[in-house]
Amino acid sequence: MLAAAFASHARAGHTPGRVILQQRDGYVVVTDEGELRAKAAGRLLHEAKEIGHPAVGDWVALSRNPQERTATIHAILPRRTAFVRRAATDSARMLQIIAANIDVAFVVTSMNADLNPRRIQRYLAAAWQSGARPVVVLTKADLCDDPQVAAREIVALEPGCPVLLVSVRQELGLDELRAQVKPGETCVLIGSSGVGKSSLVNAFLKEDRMATQAIREADDQGRHTTSHRELILLPGGGMILDTPGIREVGLVDAEEGVSAVFDDIEQLPQDCRFNDCSHANEPGCAVRAALESGALDPDRWAHFQKLKLELAAVEEKAERVAKDVERRRLAGLQKHYRATKRNDRGIRD
Ligand code: GDP
Ligand code: ZN
C-alpha cells in the first residue's frame, strides 16, 4: 500500500521518510540515508488544518538537501492509524495527531500499583480508537506473589485482548512482548507514570544498540549506524516509537478520532445516490466508484469499516462496565449502611 501511495511522489522526484520527532522549529525524519532535520513545505502548512500537518509516525515525501543534511516535507501519505487529542490550549475543539501509523499499542500497567480496571479500559479504548491493536502489559511481575490472579482479572476485563506478564528485573516475558510486533510494524507504550515503560524501552534500547553495533562492524560504510531514542528497532524487525506525549495519550470522543483520520472517506457517502446506501451493490454508489477508480485504497476502506464496528462495540462495552462498577458501588454502600444500622441497634454480625 505504501509503495502504491508513494508512486506519484516518486515521479515528482521525492524520496520517502518517516517522522520520528517533532520539535518546535521542525521535524526529525529517518530516511534510507539516516536522519535528517526537516521542515514542512510552506504550501503543505498553508493548505492544511492542524490535522494535516506532519506528525510523529507519518510517512512523508521529501526533497533532500544533502549538503546541509536537511529536507523539506512535501506531502504526508495516507495514515493507517492515528492517536488523536484535542489541543490543550484550544477550546475550539482543535485536533492534533500525537502519533500516526501505530500498529500495536502496549497498555502498560504495573502489578504492584493497584490495578485500575477503569484506567486500563480508557487506555484500551484510546488504542482501539486510534486503529492500533491493544495488548495489555502487566509489569513488575517479580513484585507480585501470584501474578496470574491479577492477569486473570484483566483478561476478564477485555476478552480477546492479549495480556502479558513481564519483569524487566528478571528479564521475564520480553520475548513474548516482542513477538506481538511483526516485522515492519510499529508499537508504542502507553500508561501512567511509574509503571515501568522507560525500563522496558531501556531493555530494548540496549539490544538495539547492540544490534546496531553488530551491523556497523559488518558494514564498514556505517550506513545503518543511527540509533535514535525515539525510534527503537526490535530484533524481530518491529519498531518502538517512544516520543514525548505518546505515553499519556489523552482521549477525544471516539467518533472524532476516526473522523480525524478518515475524513475523506466519511465525505464519500454524501455522493452516493441513496441516503441509506450500504455501498454493497446499489447503483450510483460513490464508495464503490472510488474503489474501482483507485481513488480509495481498499485496505483503508476495510480498516475504516472494521474500526467503525469496533468503536460501536467499545462504546457499548464501556457503558456496560461503567454501569457494572456503579452497581457494585451501590451494593457496597447498601451493605455498609445495613451493617451500620445493625451496629447502631447493638446487633452484631
Ligand atoms: P515509567 O514512568 O512508566 O517509565 O516507569 P519506569 O520505567 O521509570 O519505572 C518506575 C520504577 O519501577 C523504577 O524505579 C524501576 O526501577 C521500577 N521497575 C521497572 N520495571 C521493574 C520490574 O520489572 N521489576 C521491579 N521490581 N521494578 C521495576
Ligand atoms: Zn454507496
mmCIF file of C-alpha atoms and ligand atoms in Angstrom:
data_model
loop_
_atom_site.group_PDB
_atom_site.id
_atom_site.type_symbol
_atom_site.label_atom_id
_atom_site.label_comp_id
_atom_site.label_asym_id
_atom_site.label_seq_id
_atom_site.Cartn_x
_atom_site.Cartn_y
_atom_site.Cartn_z
ATOM 1 C CA MET A 1 0.000 0.000 0.000
ATOM 2 C CA LEU A 2 2.845 2.377 0.855
ATOM 3 C CA ALA A 3 4.551 1.792 -2.475
ATOM 4 C CA ALA A 4 1.310 2.496 -4.327
ATOM 5 C CA ALA A 5 0.613 5.612 -2.287
ATOM 6 C CA PHE A 6 4.129 6.808 -2.894
ATOM 7 C CA ALA A 7 4.178 6.284 -6.664
ATOM 8 C CA SER A 8 3.089 9.800 -7.626
ATOM 9 C CA HIS A 9 5.615 11.327 -5.205
ATOM 10 C CA ALA A 10 8.391 9.193 -6.625
ATOM 11 C CA ARG A 11 7.507 10.530 -10.072
ATOM 12 C CA ALA A 12 7.863 14.046 -8.644
ATOM 13 C CA GLY A 13 11.404 13.100 -7.640
ATOM 14 C CA HIS A 14 10.706 12.856 -3.919
ATOM 15 C CA THR A 15 12.063 10.263 -1.526
ATOM 16 C CA PRO A 16 10.239 8.539 1.345
ATOM 17 C CA GLY A 17 10.923 9.181 5.011
ATOM 18 C CA ARG A 18 9.329 8.797 8.393
ATOM 19 C CA VAL A 19 8.833 11.485 11.008
ATOM 20 C CA ILE A 20 10.253 10.351 14.349
ATOM 21 C CA LEU A 21 10.338 13.590 16.288
ATOM 22 C CA GLN A 22 8.503 16.861 16.278
ATOM 23 C CA GLN A 23 10.363 19.895 17.544
ATOM 24 C CA ARG A 24 9.352 23.487 17.914
ATOM 25 C CA ASP A 25 11.104 24.519 14.743
ATOM 26 C CA GLY A 26 10.695 21.415 12.617
ATOM 27 C CA TYR A 27 10.953 17.665 12.468
ATOM 28 C CA VAL A 28 13.471 14.858 12.500
ATOM 29 C CA VAL A 29 12.870 12.280 9.761
ATOM 30 C CA VAL A 30 14.501 8.932 9.140
ATOM 31 C CA THR A 31 15.366 8.096 5.539
ATOM 32 C CA ASP A 32 17.329 5.287 3.976
ATOM 33 C CA GLU A 33 20.350 7.533 4.334
ATOM 34 C CA GLY A 34 19.910 8.217 8.003
ATOM 35 C CA GLU A 35 18.320 11.023 9.964
ATOM 36 C CA LEU A 36 17.647 14.459 8.583
ATOM 37 C CA ARG A 37 16.204 17.599 10.065
ATOM 38 C CA ALA A 38 13.156 18.586 8.078
ATOM 39 C CA LYS A 39 10.691 21.384 7.671
ATOM 40 C CA ALA A 40 7.247 21.193 6.156
ATOM 41 C CA ALA A 41 6.858 22.924 2.810
ATOM 42 C CA GLY A 42 5.042 26.233 3.117
ATOM 43 C CA ARG A 43 2.345 25.025 0.783
ATOM 44 C CA LEU A 44 1.657 21.948 2.920
ATOM 45 C CA LEU A 45 1.231 24.009 6.088
ATOM 46 C CA HIS A 46 -0.748 26.656 4.308
ATOM 47 C CA GLU A 47 -3.303 24.289 2.855
ATOM 48 C CA ALA A 48 -3.769 22.050 5.855
ATOM 49 C CA LYS A 49 -5.559 22.336 9.141
ATOM 50 C CA GLU A 50 -3.624 21.209 12.215
ATOM 51 C CA ILE A 51 -4.579 17.625 11.470
ATOM 52 C CA GLY A 52 -2.928 17.911 8.073
ATOM 53 C CA HIS A 53 0.464 18.874 9.495
ATOM 54 C CA PRO A 54 3.142 16.218 9.657
ATOM 55 C CA ALA A 55 3.044 14.204 12.880
ATOM 56 C CA VAL A 56 5.301 11.670 14.565
ATOM 57 C CA GLY A 57 4.967 8.331 12.780
ATOM 58 C CA ASP A 58 3.917 9.834 9.461
ATOM 59 C CA TRP A 59 5.363 8.510 6.232
ATOM 60 C CA VAL A 60 6.218 11.532 4.135
ATOM 61 C CA ALA A 61 7.513 12.547 0.716
ATOM 62 C CA LEU A 62 10.731 14.565 0.938
ATOM 63 C CA SER A 63 13.128 16.544 -1.142
ATOM 64 C CA ARG A 64 16.625 16.415 0.296
ATOM 65 C CA ASN A 65 19.374 18.907 0.604
ATOM 66 C CA PRO A 66 22.355 16.564 1.105
ATOM 67 C CA GLN A 67 24.936 19.303 1.750
ATOM 68 C CA GLU A 68 23.106 20.562 4.807
ATOM 69 C CA ARG A 69 21.579 17.208 5.740
ATOM 70 C CA THR A 70 18.155 18.805 5.762
ATOM 71 C CA ALA A 71 14.947 18.033 3.942
ATOM 72 C CA THR A 72 11.595 19.527 3.033
ATOM 73 C CA ILE A 73 8.356 17.617 3.612
ATOM 74 C CA HIS A 74 6.074 17.979 0.616
ATOM 75 C CA ALA A 75 3.323 15.502 1.371
ATOM 76 C CA ILE A 76 2.001 13.136 4.016
ATOM 77 C CA LEU A 77 0.990 9.645 2.910
ATOM 78 C CA PRO A 78 -2.477 8.492 3.998
ATOM 79 C CA ARG A 79 -2.408 7.499 7.661
ATOM 80 C CA ARG A 80 -3.413 3.972 8.562
ATOM 81 C CA THR A 81 -3.998 4.770 12.221
ATOM 82 C CA ALA A 82 -3.695 7.819 14.459
ATOM 83 C CA PHE A 83 -3.716 8.719 18.129
ATOM 84 C CA VAL A 84 -5.552 11.995 18.329
ATOM 85 C CA ARG A 85 -6.030 14.512 21.082
ATOM 86 C CA ARG A 86 -7.713 17.831 21.468
ATOM 87 C CA ALA A 87 -5.164 20.634 21.687
ATOM 88 C CA ALA A 88 -4.987 21.632 25.339
ATOM 89 C CA THR A 89 -4.932 25.346 24.677
ATOM 90 C CA ASP A 90 -7.779 25.435 22.273
ATOM 91 C CA SER A 91 -11.428 25.469 23.170
ATOM 92 C CA ALA A 92 -12.462 25.287 19.539
ATOM 93 C CA ARG A 93 -12.043 21.503 19.567
ATOM 94 C CA MET A 94 -8.882 21.631 17.550
ATOM 95 C CA LEU A 95 -7.485 18.165 16.999
ATOM 96 C CA GLN A 96 -3.851 17.146 16.991
ATOM 97 C CA ILE A 97 -2.249 13.924 15.875
ATOM 98 C CA ILE A 98 0.016 12.576 18.602
ATOM 99 C CA ALA A 99 1.253 9.552 16.659
ATOM 100 C CA ALA A 100 0.382 8.109 13.288
ATOM 101 C CA ASN A 101 0.684 4.643 11.784
ATOM 102 C CA ILE A 102 0.945 2.764 15.075
ATOM 103 C CA ASP A 103 0.100 -0.923 14.701
ATOM 104 C CA VAL A 104 0.336 -2.144 18.285
ATOM 105 C CA ALA A 105 -0.395 -0.217 21.486
ATOM 106 C CA PHE A 106 1.021 -1.774 24.635
ATOM 107 C CA VAL A 107 -1.160 -0.641 27.506
ATOM 108 C CA VAL A 108 1.319 -0.834 30.361
ATOM 109 C CA THR A 109 0.310 -1.150 33.977
ATOM 110 C CA SER A 110 2.244 -2.401 36.966
ATOM 111 C CA MET A 111 1.363 -5.325 39.178
ATOM 112 C CA ASN A 112 2.233 -3.628 42.418
ATOM 113 C CA ALA A 113 0.329 -0.414 41.950
ATOM 114 C CA ASP A 114 -3.321 -1.179 42.478
ATOM 115 C CA LEU A 115 -4.666 -2.329 39.173
ATOM 116 C CA ASN A 116 -7.201 0.152 37.997
ATOM 117 C CA PRO A 117 -9.507 -1.580 35.513
ATOM 118 C CA ARG A 118 -11.247 1.618 34.583
ATOM 119 C CA ARG A 119 -7.992 3.328 33.691
ATOM 120 C CA ILE A 120 -6.894 0.328 31.669
ATOM 121 C CA GLN A 121 -10.197 0.414 29.885
ATOM 122 C CA ARG A 122 -9.666 4.044 28.956
ATOM 123 C CA TYR A 123 -6.265 3.295 27.501
ATOM 124 C CA LEU A 124 -7.683 0.317 25.641
ATOM 125 C CA ALA A 125 -10.415 2.480 24.201
ATOM 126 C CA ALA A 126 -7.804 5.040 23.110
ATOM 127 C CA ALA A 127 -5.890 2.280 21.372
ATOM 128 C CA TRP A 128 -8.979 0.972 19.587
ATOM 129 C CA GLN A 129 -9.910 4.486 18.521
ATOM 130 C CA SER A 130 -6.507 5.002 17.007
ATOM 131 C CA GLY A 131 -6.836 1.860 14.948
ATOM 132 C CA ALA A 132 -3.939 0.115 16.706
ATOM 133 C CA ARG A 133 -4.175 -3.374 18.243
ATOM 134 C CA PRO A 134 -4.068 -3.109 22.025
ATOM 135 C CA VAL A 135 -2.042 -5.513 24.179
ATOM 136 C CA VAL A 136 -2.090 -5.240 27.980
ATOM 137 C CA VAL A 137 1.334 -5.487 29.637
ATOM 138 C CA LEU A 138 1.483 -6.172 33.369
ATOM 139 C CA THR A 139 4.935 -5.137 34.595
ATOM 140 C CA LYS A 140 6.998 -5.851 37.725
ATOM 141 C CA ALA A 141 5.733 -9.419 37.925
ATOM 142 C CA ASP A 142 8.654 -10.072 40.309
ATOM 143 C CA LEU A 143 6.926 -7.927 42.961
ATOM 144 C CA CYS A 144 3.767 -9.983 42.911
ATOM 145 C CA ASP A 145 3.204 -13.238 44.789
ATOM 146 C CA ASP A 146 0.573 -14.507 42.405
ATOM 147 C CA PRO A 147 0.711 -12.529 39.172
ATOM 148 C CA GLN A 148 -1.649 -14.965 37.447
ATOM 149 C CA VAL A 149 -4.536 -13.822 39.632
ATOM 150 C CA ALA A 150 -4.115 -10.217 38.602
ATOM 151 C CA ALA A 151 -3.668 -11.270 34.987
ATOM 152 C CA ARG A 152 -6.942 -13.191 35.043
ATOM 153 C CA GLU A 153 -8.748 -10.115 36.321
ATOM 154 C CA ILE A 154 -7.527 -8.147 33.324
ATOM 155 C CA VAL A 155 -8.282 -10.918 30.860
ATOM 156 C CA ALA A 156 -11.859 -10.882 32.109
ATOM 157 C CA LEU A 157 -11.979 -7.157 31.528
ATOM 158 C CA GLU A 158 -11.164 -7.366 27.856
ATOM 159 C CA PRO A 159 -11.678 -10.871 26.494
ATOM 160 C CA GLY A 160 -9.675 -11.478 23.356
ATOM 161 C CA CYS A 161 -7.102 -8.808 24.161
ATOM 162 C CA PRO A 162 -3.689 -10.378 24.878
ATOM 163 C CA VAL A 163 -2.424 -9.881 28.428
ATOM 164 C CA LEU A 164 1.323 -10.301 29.023
ATOM 165 C CA LEU A 165 3.228 -10.639 32.269
ATOM 166 C CA VAL A 166 6.692 -9.122 32.249
ATOM 167 C CA SER A 167 9.517 -8.320 34.606
ATOM 168 C CA VAL A 168 12.423 -6.247 33.365
ATOM 169 C CA ARG A 169 14.313 -7.060 36.539
ATOM 170 C CA GLN A 170 14.046 -10.801 35.918
ATOM 171 C CA GLU A 171 14.087 -10.450 32.118
ATOM 172 C CA LEU A 172 10.782 -12.241 32.007
ATOM 173 C CA GLY A 173 8.210 -12.056 29.231
ATOM 174 C CA LEU A 174 10.249 -9.758 26.982
ATOM 175 C CA ASP A 175 10.313 -12.251 24.092
ATOM 176 C CA GLU A 176 6.536 -12.597 24.234
ATOM 177 C CA LEU A 177 6.246 -8.820 24.110
ATOM 178 C CA ARG A 178 8.483 -8.587 21.046
ATOM 179 C CA ALA A 179 6.514 -11.351 19.345
ATOM 180 C CA GLN A 180 3.432 -9.122 19.337
ATOM 181 C CA VAL A 181 5.127 -6.739 16.898
ATOM 182 C CA LYS A 182 5.518 -8.196 13.426
ATOM 183 C CA PRO A 183 8.334 -7.151 11.094
ATOM 184 C CA GLY A 184 7.711 -3.655 9.776
ATOM 185 C CA GLU A 185 5.125 -2.896 12.436
ATOM 186 C CA THR A 186 5.377 -0.039 14.900
ATOM 187 C CA CYS A 187 4.349 -0.151 18.531
ATOM 188 C CA VAL A 188 4.001 2.363 21.355
ATOM 189 C CA LEU A 189 3.948 2.017 25.135
ATOM 190 C CA ILE A 190 1.181 3.892 26.866
ATOM 191 C CA GLY A 191 0.251 4.041 30.530
ATOM 192 C CA SER A 192 0.662 6.011 33.737
ATOM 193 C CA SER A 193 3.978 7.267 35.001
ATOM 194 C CA GLY A 194 5.943 4.834 37.141
ATOM 195 C CA VAL A 195 4.554 1.607 35.729
ATOM 196 C CA GLY A 196 7.851 0.697 34.039
ATOM 197 C CA LYS A 197 7.690 1.978 30.461
ATOM 198 C CA SER A 198 11.183 3.521 30.479
ATOM 199 C CA SER A 199 12.617 0.328 31.892
ATOM 200 C CA LEU A 200 11.100 -1.627 29.017
ATOM 201 C CA VAL A 201 12.363 0.869 26.471
ATOM 202 C CA ASN A 202 15.821 0.770 28.028
ATOM 203 C CA ALA A 203 15.834 -3.008 27.863
ATOM 204 C CA PHE A 204 15.031 -2.859 24.149
ATOM 205 C CA LEU A 205 17.293 0.102 23.514
ATOM 206 C CA LYS A 206 20.238 -1.832 24.882
ATOM 207 C CA GLU A 207 19.527 -4.608 22.389
ATOM 208 C CA ASP A 208 19.012 -2.071 19.646
ATOM 209 C CA ARG A 209 22.403 -0.524 20.401
ATOM 210 C CA MET A 210 23.981 -3.954 20.342
ATOM 211 C CA ALA A 211 22.274 -4.844 17.077
ATOM 212 C CA THR A 212 23.324 -1.541 15.533
ATOM 213 C CA GLN A 213 26.871 -2.134 16.611
ATOM 214 C CA ALA A 214 26.870 -5.563 15.021
ATOM 215 C CA ILE A 215 25.633 -4.080 11.762
ATOM 216 C CA ARG A 216 28.246 -1.344 11.944
ATOM 217 C CA GLU A 217 31.006 -3.884 12.332
ATOM 218 C CA ALA A 218 29.674 -5.937 9.440
ATOM 219 C CA ASP A 219 29.178 -2.938 7.198
ATOM 220 C CA ASP A 220 32.069 -0.532 7.070
ATOM 221 C CA GLN A 221 30.040 2.060 5.231
ATOM 222 C CA GLY A 222 28.362 2.759 8.572
ATOM 223 C CA ARG A 223 25.112 3.308 6.815
ATOM 224 C CA HIS A 224 22.833 1.927 9.481
ATOM 225 C CA THR A 225 24.561 3.496 12.410
ATOM 226 C CA THR A 226 21.805 5.758 13.566
ATOM 227 C CA SER A 227 20.131 4.528 16.677
ATOM 228 C CA HIS A 228 17.679 7.061 17.910
ATOM 229 C CA ARG A 229 15.962 7.129 21.237
ATOM 230 C CA GLU A 230 12.647 7.933 19.562
ATOM 231 C CA LEU A 231 12.571 5.024 17.154
ATOM 232 C CA ILE A 232 13.959 1.797 18.515
ATOM 233 C CA LEU A 233 14.433 -1.230 16.306
ATOM 234 C CA LEU A 234 13.342 -4.510 17.804
ATOM 235 C CA PRO A 235 15.391 -7.578 16.921
ATOM 236 C CA GLY A 236 12.398 -9.105 15.105
ATOM 237 C CA GLY A 237 12.136 -6.182 12.665
ATOM 238 C CA GLY A 238 9.482 -4.213 14.539
ATOM 239 C CA MET A 239 9.888 -0.692 15.886
ATOM 240 C CA ILE A 240 9.045 1.117 19.111
ATOM 241 C CA LEU A 241 8.069 4.738 18.721
ATOM 242 C CA ASP A 242 8.601 6.499 22.025
ATOM 243 C CA THR A 243 8.375 10.251 21.886
ATOM 244 C CA PRO A 244 7.202 12.805 24.427
ATOM 245 C CA GLY A 245 3.429 12.968 24.526
ATOM 246 C CA ILE A 246 2.723 9.491 23.239
ATOM 247 C CA ARG A 247 2.805 7.796 26.599
ATOM 248 C CA GLU A 248 -0.042 9.731 28.124
ATOM 249 C CA VAL A 249 -2.456 9.715 25.281
ATOM 250 C CA GLY A 250 -5.418 11.893 26.001
ATOM 251 C CA LEU A 251 -8.801 10.815 24.838
ATOM 252 C CA VAL A 252 -11.124 12.513 22.442
ATOM 253 C CA ASP A 253 -14.540 11.314 21.537
ATOM 254 C CA ALA A 254 -14.215 8.087 19.677
ATOM 255 C CA GLU A 255 -16.102 9.366 16.681
ATOM 256 C CA GLU A 256 -13.862 12.396 16.460
ATOM 257 C CA GLY A 257 -10.750 10.266 16.441
ATOM 258 C CA VAL A 258 -11.982 8.266 13.491
ATOM 259 C CA SER A 259 -13.155 11.335 11.630
ATOM 260 C CA ALA A 260 -9.776 12.936 12.040
ATOM 261 C CA VAL A 261 -8.057 10.147 10.145
ATOM 262 C CA PHE A 262 -10.765 9.127 7.746
ATOM 263 C CA ASP A 263 -12.217 12.496 6.945
ATOM 264 C CA ASP A 264 -12.035 11.878 3.185
ATOM 265 C CA ILE A 265 -13.783 8.515 3.473
ATOM 266 C CA GLU A 266 -16.552 9.924 5.627
ATOM 267 C CA GLN A 267 -17.317 12.504 2.957
ATOM 268 C CA LEU A 268 -17.755 9.898 0.218
ATOM 269 C CA PRO A 269 -21.247 8.564 1.047
ATOM 270 C CA GLN A 270 -22.657 12.066 0.568
ATOM 271 C CA ASP A 271 -22.249 11.433 -3.131
ATOM 272 C CA CYS A 272 -23.996 8.062 -3.110
ATOM 273 C CA ARG A 273 -27.332 8.177 -4.918
ATOM 274 C CA PHE A 274 -29.214 6.697 -1.959
ATOM 275 C CA ASN A 275 -29.054 8.167 1.537
ATOM 276 C CA ASP A 276 -29.052 4.739 3.116
ATOM 277 C CA CYS A 277 -26.567 3.253 0.658
ATOM 278 C CA SER A 278 -24.803 0.224 2.120
ATOM 279 C CA HIS A 279 -22.089 0.502 -0.544
ATOM 280 C CA ALA A 280 -22.694 -3.127 -1.494
ATOM 281 C CA ASN A 281 -24.470 -3.181 -4.858
ATOM 282 C CA GLU A 282 -26.699 -0.116 -5.021
ATOM 283 C CA PRO A 283 -26.449 1.851 -8.252
ATOM 284 C CA GLY A 284 -24.689 5.217 -8.098
ATOM 285 C CA CYS A 285 -22.516 4.294 -5.121
ATOM 286 C CA ALA A 286 -19.682 6.792 -4.680
ATOM 287 C CA VAL A 287 -17.684 4.482 -2.423
ATOM 288 C CA ARG A 288 -17.582 1.656 -4.957
ATOM 289 C CA ALA A 289 -16.796 4.131 -7.709
ATOM 290 C CA ALA A 290 -13.848 5.426 -5.683
ATOM 291 C CA LEU A 291 -12.646 1.879 -5.020
ATOM 292 C CA GLU A 292 -12.882 0.994 -8.702
ATOM 293 C CA SER A 293 -11.104 4.125 -9.885
ATOM 294 C CA GLY A 294 -8.315 3.574 -7.355
ATOM 295 C CA ALA A 295 -9.058 6.879 -5.587
ATOM 296 C CA LEU A 296 -9.877 4.930 -2.418
ATOM 297 C CA ASP A 297 -7.403 2.370 -1.157
ATOM 298 C CA PRO A 298 -9.238 -0.908 -0.425
ATOM 299 C CA ASP A 299 -7.135 -1.555 2.684
ATOM 300 C CA ARG A 300 -8.040 1.808 4.143
ATOM 301 C CA TRP A 301 -11.703 1.267 3.374
ATOM 302 C CA ALA A 302 -11.636 -2.146 5.038
ATOM 303 C CA HIS A 303 -9.836 -0.690 8.021
ATOM 304 C CA PHE A 304 -12.342 2.132 8.306
ATOM 305 C CA GLN A 305 -15.263 -0.274 8.308
ATOM 306 C CA LYS A 306 -13.627 -2.521 10.879
ATOM 307 C CA LEU A 307 -12.899 0.484 13.069
ATOM 308 C CA LYS A 308 -16.496 1.654 12.958
ATOM 309 C CA LEU A 309 -17.669 -1.747 14.175
ATOM 310 C CA GLU A 310 -15.035 -1.924 16.888
ATOM 311 C CA LEU A 311 -15.874 1.554 18.078
ATOM 312 C CA ALA A 312 -19.515 0.689 18.469
ATOM 313 C CA ALA A 313 -18.510 -2.380 20.464
ATOM 314 C CA VAL A 314 -16.060 -0.442 22.645
ATOM 315 C CA GLU A 315 -18.638 2.186 23.454
ATOM 316 C CA GLU A 316 -21.268 -0.352 24.308
ATOM 317 C CA LYS A 317 -18.786 -2.148 26.485
ATOM 318 C CA ALA A 318 -17.551 0.981 28.274
ATOM 319 C CA GLU A 319 -21.147 1.753 29.117
ATOM 320 C CA ARG A 320 -21.724 -1.746 30.446
ATOM 321 C CA VAL A 321 -18.599 -1.634 32.570
ATOM 322 C CA ALA A 322 -19.463 1.786 33.964
ATOM 323 C CA LYS A 323 -22.923 0.528 34.923
ATOM 324 C CA ASP A 324 -21.422 -2.557 36.498
ATOM 325 C CA VAL A 325 -18.976 -0.522 38.569
ATOM 326 C CA GLU A 326 -21.791 1.762 39.692
ATOM 327 C CA ARG A 327 -23.986 -1.200 40.608
ATOM 328 C CA ARG A 328 -21.212 -2.704 42.706
ATOM 329 C CA ARG A 329 -20.533 0.635 44.376
ATOM 330 C CA LEU A 330 -24.195 0.975 45.329
ATOM 331 C CA ALA A 331 -24.330 -2.598 46.569
ATOM 332 C CA GLY A 332 -21.268 -1.885 48.708
ATOM 333 C CA LEU A 333 -22.879 1.239 50.113
ATOM 334 C CA GLN A 334 -26.043 -0.676 50.947
ATOM 335 C CA LYS A 335 -24.120 -3.378 52.737
ATOM 336 C CA HIS A 336 -22.202 -0.760 54.668
ATOM 337 C CA TYR A 337 -25.442 1.056 55.512
ATOM 338 C CA ARG A 338 -27.138 -2.107 56.752
ATOM 339 C CA ALA A 339 -24.101 -3.031 58.816
ATOM 340 C CA THR A 340 -24.006 0.411 60.441
ATOM 341 C CA LYS A 341 -27.705 0.250 61.199
ATOM 342 C CA ARG A 342 -27.345 -3.156 62.819
ATOM 343 C CA ASN A 343 -24.436 -1.862 64.862
ATOM 344 C CA ASP A 344 -26.497 1.122 65.930
ATOM 345 C CA ARG A 345 -29.083 -1.227 67.305
ATOM 346 C CA GLY A 346 -26.384 -3.198 69.043
ATOM 347 C CA ILE A 347 -26.766 -6.207 66.775
ATOM 348 C CA ARG A 348 -23.533 -7.871 65.782
ATOM 349 C CA ASP A 349 -22.864 -9.786 62.622
HETATM 350 P P1 GDP B 1 7.728 4.819 33.665
HETATM 351 O O1 GDP B 1 7.433 6.088 34.395
HETATM 352 O O2 GDP B 1 6.474 4.120 33.260
HETATM 353 O O3 GDP B 1 8.668 4.984 32.534
HETATM 354 O O4 GDP B 1 8.415 3.819 34.744
HETATM 355 P P2 GDP B 1 9.974 3.474 34.945
HETATM 356 O O5 GDP B 1 10.457 2.575 33.878
HETATM 357 O O6 GDP B 1 10.726 4.729 35.181
HETATM 358 O O7 GDP B 1 9.918 2.596 36.275
HETATM 359 C C1 GDP B 1 9.483 3.095 37.519
HETATM 360 C C2 GDP B 1 10.135 2.309 38.635
HETATM 361 O O8 GDP B 1 9.790 0.940 38.551
HETATM 362 C C3 GDP B 1 11.661 2.349 38.571
HETATM 363 O O9 GDP B 1 12.145 2.530 39.879
HETATM 364 C C4 GDP B 1 12.041 0.996 38.044
HETATM 365 O O10 GDP B 1 13.303 0.554 38.513
HETATM 366 C C5 GDP B 1 10.939 0.115 38.569
HETATM 367 N N1 GDP B 1 10.752 -1.075 37.720
HETATM 368 C C6 GDP B 1 10.591 -1.104 36.386
HETATM 369 N N2 GDP B 1 10.454 -2.363 35.926
HETATM 370 C C7 GDP B 1 10.538 -3.167 37.012
HETATM 371 C C8 GDP B 1 10.473 -4.592 37.213
HETATM 372 O O11 GDP B 1 10.313 -5.406 36.289
HETATM 373 N N3 GDP B 1 10.571 -5.037 38.492
HETATM 374 C C9 GDP B 1 10.724 -4.187 39.535
HETATM 375 N N4 GDP B 1 10.797 -4.726 40.760
HETATM 376 N N5 GDP B 1 10.803 -2.865 39.389
HETATM 377 C C10 GDP B 1 10.716 -2.340 38.145
HETATM 378 ZN ZN ZN B 2 -22.660 3.912 -1.513
#
